[in-house]
Coordinates of C-alpha atoms in Angstrom, one line a residue:
M1 CA 10.1 118.1 162.4
S2 CA 11.7 115.2 161.2
K3 CA 15.0 115.0 159.6
P4 CA 15.3 115.0 155.8
R5 CA 16.1 111.3 154.5
V6 CA 19.0 110.8 152.2
A7 CA 19.7 107.8 150.4
V8 CA 23.4 107.4 149.6
V9 CA 23.4 105.0 146.7
F10 CA 26.8 103.1 145.5
G11 CA 28.0 100.4 144.0
G12 CA 26.6 99.1 140.4
R13 CA 27.1 96.4 137.8
N14 CA 29.9 97.8 135.8
S15 CA 34.0 98.1 136.2
E16 CA 33.7 101.3 138.6
H17 CA 32.0 99.5 141.3
A18 CA 34.9 99.6 143.9
V19 CA 35.5 103.2 142.9
S20 CA 32.2 104.1 143.7
L21 CA 32.1 102.2 147.0
M22 CA 35.3 104.3 148.0
G23 CA 33.6 107.5 147.4
A24 CA 30.4 106.6 149.1
G25 CA 32.4 105.7 152.5
S26 CA 33.9 109.3 152.2
V27 CA 30.4 110.4 152.1
L28 CA 29.0 108.5 155.0
E29 CA 31.9 109.5 157.1
A30 CA 31.1 113.3 156.2
I31 CA 27.3 113.9 155.9
D32 CA 25.9 115.7 158.9
R33 CA 24.0 113.0 160.8
S34 CA 22.5 115.7 163.1
K35 CA 20.9 117.0 160.1
Y36 CA 19.9 114.0 157.9
E37 CA 18.6 110.4 158.4
V38 CA 21.2 108.5 156.1
V39 CA 20.1 105.4 154.3
P40 CA 22.9 103.4 152.7
I41 CA 22.0 101.6 149.5
G42 CA 24.4 99.4 147.6
I43 CA 23.9 97.8 144.2
A44 CA 25.9 94.6 144.0
Q45 CA 27.6 93.6 140.7
D46 CA 24.7 91.2 139.8
G47 CA 22.3 94.2 140.0
R48 CA 20.5 93.6 143.1
W49 CA 20.1 96.6 145.7
V50 CA 21.0 95.8 149.3
L51 CA 21.0 97.7 152.6
A52 CA 24.5 98.6 153.7
A53 CA 25.8 99.1 156.9
G54 CA 25.9 103.0 157.6
D55 CA 29.5 102.9 159.2
Q56 CA 31.1 100.6 156.7
R57 CA 34.7 101.5 155.7
Y58 CA 34.8 100.9 151.7
A59 CA 38.7 101.2 150.8
I60 CA 41.2 99.0 148.8
E61 CA 42.7 96.7 151.7
D62 CA 45.7 94.3 150.8
G63 CA 45.3 94.9 147.5
K64 CA 41.8 93.9 147.1
L65 CA 39.0 96.2 145.8
P66 CA 35.7 96.7 148.0
V67 CA 32.5 94.9 146.6
V68 CA 29.0 95.3 147.9
D69 CA 28.1 92.5 150.1
T70 CA 24.8 90.9 149.3
S71 CA 23.9 89.5 152.4
G72 CA 21.7 92.2 153.2
A73 CA 18.1 92.9 152.3
E74 CA 17.3 93.4 148.7
L75 CA 15.6 96.8 147.6
A76 CA 13.1 97.8 144.9
L77 CA 11.2 101.0 143.8
P78 CA 7.4 100.1 144.1
S79 CA 5.7 101.6 140.9
G80 CA 3.5 105.0 141.8
E81 CA 5.5 105.7 145.0
A82 CA 8.7 108.0 145.7
A83 CA 9.7 105.5 148.4
L84 CA 12.2 102.5 148.6
V85 CA 10.9 99.0 149.6
A86 CA 13.1 96.7 151.3
Y87 CA 12.9 93.0 150.4
E88 CA 14.2 90.7 152.9
P89 CA 14.7 87.0 151.6
G90 CA 11.4 84.9 152.6
S91 CA 9.6 87.9 154.2
I92 CA 7.0 90.5 153.4
P93 CA 8.4 93.7 152.0
V94 CA 9.2 96.2 154.8
E95 CA 8.8 99.8 153.7
L96 CA 11.7 102.2 154.4
G97 CA 9.7 105.4 154.1
T98 CA 9.8 108.4 152.0
V99 CA 13.4 109.3 151.1
D100 CA 13.8 113.0 150.6
V101 CA 16.9 112.9 148.1
V102 CA 18.8 110.2 146.7
F103 CA 22.9 110.7 146.6
P104 CA 24.1 108.5 143.9
V105 CA 27.8 108.1 144.6
M106 CA 28.1 105.8 141.1
H107 CA 30.4 106.0 138.0
G108 CA 30.0 104.3 134.6
P109 CA 27.3 102.7 132.8
F110 CA 24.3 101.8 134.5
A111 CA 24.8 104.6 136.8
E112 CA 26.5 107.8 135.9
D113 CA 25.2 107.6 132.3
G114 CA 21.7 108.7 132.9
T115 CA 20.3 105.2 133.7
I116 CA 19.7 105.7 137.4
Q117 CA 18.9 109.3 137.2
G118 CA 16.0 108.1 135.0
L119 CA 14.9 105.7 137.5
L120 CA 15.0 108.2 140.0
E121 CA 13.0 110.9 137.6
M122 CA 10.2 108.0 137.3
A123 CA 9.6 108.0 140.7
G124 CA 9.6 111.4 141.4
V125 CA 12.5 111.3 143.7
R126 CA 15.3 114.1 143.7
Y127 CA 18.8 113.2 143.6
V128 CA 22.2 114.8 143.5
G129 CA 24.1 115.9 140.6
S130 CA 23.0 116.3 136.6
G131 CA 20.0 114.9 135.1
V132 CA 19.5 112.4 132.4
L133 CA 20.6 114.1 129.3
A134 CA 23.7 115.8 131.0
S135 CA 24.8 112.5 132.4
A136 CA 24.2 110.7 129.4
V137 CA 25.8 113.0 127.2
G138 CA 29.0 113.5 129.8
M139 CA 29.5 109.6 129.8
D140 CA 29.6 109.0 126.2
K141 CA 32.8 111.0 125.4
A142 CA 31.9 110.6 121.5
Y143 CA 28.7 112.8 121.7
M144 CA 30.4 114.9 124.9
K145 CA 32.9 115.9 122.2
A146 CA 30.7 116.8 119.6
I147 CA 28.9 119.0 121.8
L148 CA 31.8 120.6 123.4
A149 CA 33.0 121.7 120.0
A150 CA 29.6 122.7 118.9
A151 CA 29.6 125.4 121.9
G152 CA 33.3 126.5 120.5
L153 CA 35.4 124.7 123.2
P154 CA 38.5 123.1 121.8
V155 CA 39.0 119.5 122.0
G156 CA 41.4 117.3 120.2
P157 CA 41.1 115.2 117.0
Y158 CA 39.6 112.0 117.5
V159 CA 37.8 108.9 115.7
V160 CA 34.9 107.0 116.9
V161 CA 35.0 103.1 116.4
R162 CA 31.9 101.3 116.5
E163 CA 31.8 97.3 116.7
R164 CA 30.2 97.1 113.6
D165 CA 32.6 99.2 111.3
W166 CA 35.4 97.4 113.1
R167 CA 34.2 94.1 112.3
L168 CA 33.2 94.8 108.4
D169 CA 35.2 97.8 107.6
K170 CA 38.1 97.7 109.6
D171 CA 40.4 99.3 106.6
R172 CA 38.6 102.4 106.4
V173 CA 38.7 102.8 110.3
V174 CA 42.4 102.1 110.4
K175 CA 43.0 105.0 107.7
E176 CA 41.0 107.4 109.9
V177 CA 42.9 106.4 112.7
E178 CA 46.3 106.7 110.8
Q179 CA 45.5 110.4 110.0
L180 CA 45.5 110.9 113.5
G181 CA 49.3 110.2 113.8
W182 CA 51.1 107.7 116.2
P183 CA 50.8 107.1 119.0
V184 CA 46.9 107.0 119.9
F185 CA 45.3 106.7 122.9
V186 CA 42.3 104.0 122.6
K187 CA 39.5 104.1 125.4
P188 CA 35.6 102.9 125.9
A189 CA 33.5 105.7 124.6
R190 CA 31.4 105.1 127.8
A191 CA 33.7 104.3 130.8
G192 CA 35.5 106.0 133.5
S193 CA 38.1 106.0 136.2
S194 CA 40.5 105.0 132.9
Q195 CA 39.2 101.6 132.7
G196 CA 39.9 99.9 129.3
I197 CA 42.1 102.5 128.1
S198 CA 45.7 102.1 126.5
K199 CA 48.4 103.6 124.2
A200 CA 48.8 102.3 120.8
H201 CA 52.0 103.0 118.9
D202 CA 51.3 101.2 115.5
L203 CA 48.5 99.1 113.6
A204 CA 49.4 96.0 115.6
S205 CA 48.9 97.5 119.1
L206 CA 45.9 99.3 117.9
E207 CA 44.0 96.1 117.3
T208 CA 45.0 94.9 120.6
A209 CA 43.8 97.9 122.0
V210 CA 40.7 98.3 120.3
E211 CA 39.9 94.7 121.6
F212 CA 40.8 95.7 124.9
A213 CA 38.5 98.9 125.0
Q214 CA 35.6 96.9 123.4
A215 CA 35.8 94.4 126.6
H216 CA 34.3 97.2 128.7
D217 CA 32.3 98.9 125.4
P218 CA 31.6 98.0 121.9
K219 CA 32.0 101.8 121.1
V220 CA 35.4 102.7 121.2
L221 CA 36.9 106.2 121.0
V222 CA 40.8 106.7 119.3
E223 CA 42.4 109.9 120.3
A224 CA 45.7 111.7 119.0
A225 CA 48.1 111.7 121.5
I226 CA 48.4 115.3 123.1
V227 CA 51.7 116.2 124.6
G228 CA 50.8 118.7 127.5
R229 CA 50.2 119.2 130.9
E230 CA 47.1 117.6 132.9
I231 CA 45.2 120.3 134.4
E232 CA 41.8 120.0 135.9
C233 CA 39.2 122.3 137.4
A234 CA 36.1 121.5 139.3
V235 CA 32.5 123.2 138.7
L236 CA 29.9 123.5 141.4
E237 CA 26.4 124.8 140.5
S238 CA 25.1 127.8 142.8
L239 CA 22.7 127.6 145.4
G240 CA 21.2 130.9 144.2
D241 CA 20.7 132.3 140.8
E242 CA 24.6 133.1 140.4
P243 CA 26.5 131.3 137.7
P244 CA 28.2 128.2 138.3
A245 CA 31.5 128.4 140.2
A246 CA 35.0 127.1 139.1
S247 CA 37.7 126.0 141.6
T248 CA 41.0 126.7 141.5
P249 CA 42.7 124.8 139.0
G250 CA 45.4 121.6 140.0
E251 CA 47.8 120.0 138.0
V252 CA 48.2 116.1 138.0
L253 CA 51.2 114.3 138.1
V254 CA 51.5 110.5 137.3
E255 CA 54.4 108.9 139.6
G256 CA 56.3 105.6 138.8
G257 CA 56.6 106.3 135.1
Q258 CA 53.0 105.3 133.9
E259 CA 52.6 106.5 130.5
F260 CA 49.3 108.1 131.1
F261 CA 46.9 108.7 134.3
D262 CA 45.6 105.0 134.7
F263 CA 43.5 103.1 137.4
E264 CA 46.5 102.4 139.6
A265 CA 47.6 106.1 139.3
K266 CA 44.3 107.5 140.4
Y267 CA 43.2 105.2 143.1
Y268 CA 46.4 103.5 144.6
P269 CA 48.6 105.3 147.1
D270 CA 51.7 106.9 146.1
Q271 CA 50.9 106.7 142.1
M272 CA 49.6 110.3 141.7
S273 CA 50.2 113.8 143.0
L274 CA 48.1 117.1 142.6
T275 CA 49.8 120.5 142.7
V276 CA 47.2 123.2 143.7
P277 CA 47.2 125.6 142.4
A278 CA 48.8 124.7 139.1
D279 CA 51.9 126.5 137.9
I280 CA 50.3 128.1 135.2
P281 CA 50.0 132.1 134.4
A282 CA 47.3 133.6 135.9
E283 CA 45.5 134.7 132.7
T284 CA 45.7 131.0 131.7
A285 CA 44.0 129.9 135.0
E286 CA 41.1 132.2 134.5
E287 CA 40.6 131.2 130.7
L288 CA 40.5 127.7 132.0
R289 CA 38.2 128.2 134.7
A290 CA 35.9 130.2 132.5
M291 CA 36.0 127.5 129.7
A292 CA 35.4 124.5 132.5
V293 CA 32.0 126.7 133.3
R294 CA 31.3 126.7 129.7
A295 CA 31.4 123.0 129.4
F296 CA 29.5 122.8 132.3
E297 CA 26.8 124.7 130.8
A298 CA 27.1 123.5 127.6
L299 CA 25.9 120.1 128.7
G300 CA 23.4 121.4 131.1
C301 CA 25.0 119.8 134.0
E302 CA 23.8 120.0 138.0
G303 CA 25.6 119.7 141.1
L304 CA 29.5 119.2 140.6
S305 CA 31.5 118.3 137.7
R306 CA 35.2 117.9 136.8
V307 CA 36.6 119.0 133.7
D308 CA 40.0 118.2 132.4
F309 CA 42.3 120.0 130.3
F310 CA 45.7 119.6 128.4
Y311 CA 48.0 122.5 128.6
T312 CA 50.5 122.4 125.8
S313 CA 53.9 123.7 125.4
D314 CA 52.9 126.6 123.3
G315 CA 50.2 127.8 125.9
R316 CA 47.2 126.1 124.4
L317 CA 44.5 124.6 126.3
I318 CA 42.6 121.6 125.0
L319 CA 39.5 120.1 127.0
N320 CA 40.0 116.4 127.2
E321 CA 36.6 115.9 129.0
I322 CA 34.0 116.4 131.7
N323 CA 33.0 114.3 134.4
T324 CA 29.5 114.7 135.8
M325 CA 30.2 112.4 138.8
P326 CA 33.8 112.6 139.5
G327 CA 35.8 110.6 141.9
F328 CA 34.4 111.5 145.2
T329 CA 36.8 110.1 148.0
S330 CA 38.0 112.8 150.4
L331 CA 41.2 112.6 148.5
S332 CA 40.0 112.8 144.8
V333 CA 40.9 115.6 142.6
A334 CA 37.8 117.3 142.4
P335 CA 37.1 117.3 146.5
Q336 CA 41.0 118.3 146.9
L337 CA 40.5 121.4 144.1
W338 CA 37.7 122.6 146.4
A339 CA 39.4 122.1 149.4
A340 CA 42.3 124.4 148.3
S341 CA 39.4 126.9 147.1
G342 CA 38.0 127.1 150.8
L343 CA 35.3 124.5 150.4
T344 CA 36.0 121.4 153.0
Y345 CA 35.0 117.9 151.9
A346 CA 31.9 118.0 154.5
Q347 CA 31.0 121.4 153.1
L348 CA 30.9 120.2 149.8
V349 CA 28.7 117.2 150.5
E350 CA 26.4 119.7 152.4
R351 CA 26.2 121.9 149.3
L352 CA 25.3 118.7 146.8
V353 CA 22.5 117.8 149.4
Q354 CA 21.1 121.3 149.8
L355 CA 21.1 121.9 145.6
A356 CA 19.2 118.6 145.5
L357 CA 16.6 119.3 148.2
G358 CA 15.9 122.5 146.6
R359 CA 15.7 120.9 143.1
K360 CA 11.8 120.3 142.0
A361 CA 10.8 117.0 140.7
G362 CA 9.9 116.6 137.1
L363 CA 11.1 118.8 134.1
R364 CA 13.3 121.9 135.0

């Protein structure tokens, strides 16, 4: 029998393009080639789909972020077929054959937000990770917080700033933000990897921060600053009928004096450290793990998610956000949390592929 074909899709036309490539490089290295036929597919920043080299190493080198090379063949999904077709410049399309599952190692808008999931649903192709709704809600921090709060999970105070309101009714928006107290964190509602985030200490810096965030997304979230330790937990769907499993929690520490966990802290060497297990009381760790699973189920997530918390000095847990496709290099937080919980990176990749292969196409 032929091996299942796994298309690892990465890149995309958003500010997290390079982050996606770094994760894809780790997946391509870890996936078991003796069990699967692997088809690496990149999406360039201009939206073109291209075949990529299977042994390509995607990493930050000499301070430069990796990008999808568009010199390869363009790709498109044909209507009515669950297959990928390669389009080489100036030639007749060459069919790659049926793909059994897609592993979208993608983050941010036009990727992690339900768009590629919807494309694959329409094509009848199974894929790794959460479905359209969970992906869309997980990407939009405003709706994510509303659903988490409706599920009885503690979230911090926030204000949603829409482009039209900021332009036409700024005084009202500012009054709402001032009620949060200074300082506040200002972030794009639909971005990740700490892109577009800044800290505002007063009205002048708020205006600068909102404009900075709007460069990534016209919809902006302003959050009250919460003083607390950053504790993170990964959740993994079960292969059987068991409930999702939560990893050992870990504490993220930012080095170098940054005020928050920004892009450089996440992806540049020596900027971040992770302590696993987190030095918190055992009963708090169990409560946190249970809350992480509740968040996963509240959104209807599948595959893997990472849930981020603040742990305050008075012992409260506040859920910051959930990532339905977290950073996925072998050194990213979620894989490290699972490694500390007894699941290696290669085993994690295998579990996610098996979960996708066992999932039926269509409504579920």
